[in-house]
Amino acid sequence: MIIHIDSSETNVYTASMMNRGFKFKLKPTPLQEKTFRAFSGVCRLVYNLALEQRRDWWREYERSTGSRLNYVAQARELTALRAEVDWIAAVSQTCQQQALRDLDRAYQNFFSGRAGYPSPRKRGVNDAFRFQGREVSVRHLNAKWSVVRLPKIGEVKFRNTRALPPNGTVKNVTVTLAANGWHVTFACECAAPPFQTMLFPLAVGIDRGIANTLTLSTGERLSVPGSLARIERCTRKAQKVLSRRKRGSKRYAKQRVRVAKLRARQSRIRTDWHHKASHSIATRFSQVMLEDLRIKNMTSSAKGTIATPGKNVKAKSGLNRAILNQSWFRFETLLAYKLEERGGQLVKVNPAYTSQTCSVCGAVDRLSRESQARFVCTTCGHHEHADINAAKNIMRRNAAFMPVEDTGYGSVETGTRRLAI
């Protein structure tokens, strides 16, 4: 990030460039929707053929040609394939090249240890295709609708829910199929907006939990909407109905779509809530402390093995669902980039004993945590909501915050303390 300091009383920072995605709901005609499925099917086929070639025939290819089998070699063979097969040539070559680039990137991630071995793409899961940004143009119709012009497809209407950044450059455009229809996503590179920071920046600690999704050291307690629990009950009921359907039948396909729509609705509600919560926190605080949680380990299965079966498997399964329903990592990701573009800082601290430590005297005793919601210190008698007490401990564990604990600038909860950042 490039930082420019203004000569005025407040500090003004300007970030260089940032990448942002803008997703819109498409409204294609029946013919366009059929074309979408053809495009995604051909791109999926090209990806799977290239994966098979790299997996099973790379030795023979290198032996016969004397060159390595990589993206350049497969793009050259794609050109020859398009000259022979008309229905592959009918799909934009850029989309097929992007599929080859995805495969090449998947192999790079595998060999670097960032991901597992690439797997074939499947219909119903990987229904997407991508264009380069310079090939796509957008035209506004009115305040609610716009059209995007896609190569070999034409103009497709989409719901204009927000404006694209005027100073941004569209790098690529992806069309995907979700449970509620087709969507278009514009990946833009744009200049970060200028932001101002306060002379006395505010800090906050956040405790992530199940009863309260987010608990701030200021005393605020935030939870995901209650409608998610109702939709979850409907989803489980729909899944039971799906289990009684015969695989491959029309009734099975219809019920499967219903389950997918319920899951997609849950995801939209949860994502909307996390966006609003992270935006509110990022605009009010310049430094946010979170626990460095290992969520993958926390939600691992307790089934065990045949030789050493696990205990309380059903209870642990319910706990895992409750944790995943809060989407702690998604909130962390959204909060991180919102703080970054506003000049804030996200700090992750050691979570050990934060729920057993008194935020007043610092005594650590597991007996002080009387219940999920009640904390009463066995040493000094301090009592308050357990999650708020934990959030205060999280805030004070920041290494940059500790040197100013004794400056006496006032209470952090009232936002009057100067932080060292």
Short mmCIF file of N, CA and C in Angstrom, two decimals, residues 22 27-28 44 61 77 87 142 149 164 178 217 224 232 264 280-281 292 305 385 418:
data_model
loop_
_atom_site.label_atom_id
_atom_site.label_comp_id
_atom_site.label_asym_id
_atom_site.label_seq_id
_atom_site.Cartn_x
_atom_site.Cartn_y
_atom_site.Cartn_z
N PHE A 22 -17.92 -7.64 -8.52
CA PHE A 22 -19.29 -7.11 -8.52
C PHE A 22 -20.18 -8.13 -9.19
N LYS A 27 -30.86 -11.99 -16.42
CA LYS A 27 -32.20 -12.38 -16.85
C LYS A 27 -32.13 -12.78 -18.32
N PRO A 28 -31.59 -13.97 -18.61
CA PRO A 28 -31.44 -14.38 -20.01
C PRO A 28 -32.76 -14.88 -20.59
N ARG A 44 -16.27 -27.12 -19.71
CA ARG A 44 -16.06 -28.24 -18.78
C ARG A 44 -15.40 -29.42 -19.50
N TYR A 61 3.52 -37.78 -24.44
CA TYR A 61 3.59 -36.51 -25.17
C TYR A 61 5.02 -35.96 -25.17
N GLU A 77 -3.00 -27.20 -29.15
CA GLU A 77 -3.82 -28.34 -29.54
C GLU A 77 -5.31 -27.98 -29.54
N TRP A 87 -19.02 -27.87 -33.17
CA TRP A 87 -19.74 -27.43 -31.98
C TRP A 87 -18.80 -26.94 -30.88
N ASN A 142 -31.92 1.62 -17.87
CA ASN A 142 -32.61 2.56 -17.00
C ASN A 142 -32.02 2.43 -15.60
N ARG A 149 -22.86 -7.20 -22.96
CA ARG A 149 -22.65 -7.82 -24.27
C ARG A 149 -21.53 -8.84 -24.16
N LEU A 164 -20.86 -0.06 -11.27
CA LEU A 164 -19.46 -0.45 -11.35
C LEU A 164 -18.59 0.77 -11.08
N ALA A 178 -26.21 -20.60 -10.46
CA ALA A 178 -26.50 -20.90 -9.06
C ALA A 178 -27.91 -21.48 -8.95
N SER A 217 -16.01 -5.63 22.54
CA SER A 217 -15.56 -5.20 23.87
C SER A 217 -16.30 -3.95 24.32
N VAL A 224 -26.43 -13.65 13.97
CA VAL A 224 -26.97 -13.84 12.62
C VAL A 224 -28.50 -13.86 12.70
N GLU A 232 -33.08 -23.56 8.05
CA GLU A 232 -32.33 -24.79 8.27
C GLU A 232 -33.28 -25.95 8.58
N ALA A 264 -29.08 -21.96 -0.96
CA ALA A 264 -28.64 -20.69 -1.55
C ALA A 264 -29.26 -19.51 -0.82
N SER A 280 -20.02 -1.99 9.32
CA SER A 280 -20.26 -1.15 10.48
C SER A 280 -19.03 -1.09 11.38
N ILE A 281 -18.37 -2.22 11.59
CA ILE A 281 -17.19 -2.26 12.46
C ILE A 281 -16.01 -1.55 11.81
N ASP A 292 -7.19 -15.88 17.02
CA ASP A 292 -6.59 -16.67 15.95
C ASP A 292 -7.11 -18.10 16.06
N THR A 305 -12.28 -43.98 14.46
CA THR A 305 -12.11 -45.13 13.57
C THR A 305 -12.83 -46.34 14.14
N HIS A 385 -21.20 -10.04 31.47
CA HIS A 385 -21.48 -11.07 30.47
C HIS A 385 -20.16 -11.73 30.06
N ARG A 418 -5.56 6.77 22.98
CA ARG A 418 -4.74 6.79 21.76
C ARG A 418 -4.01 5.46 21.63
#
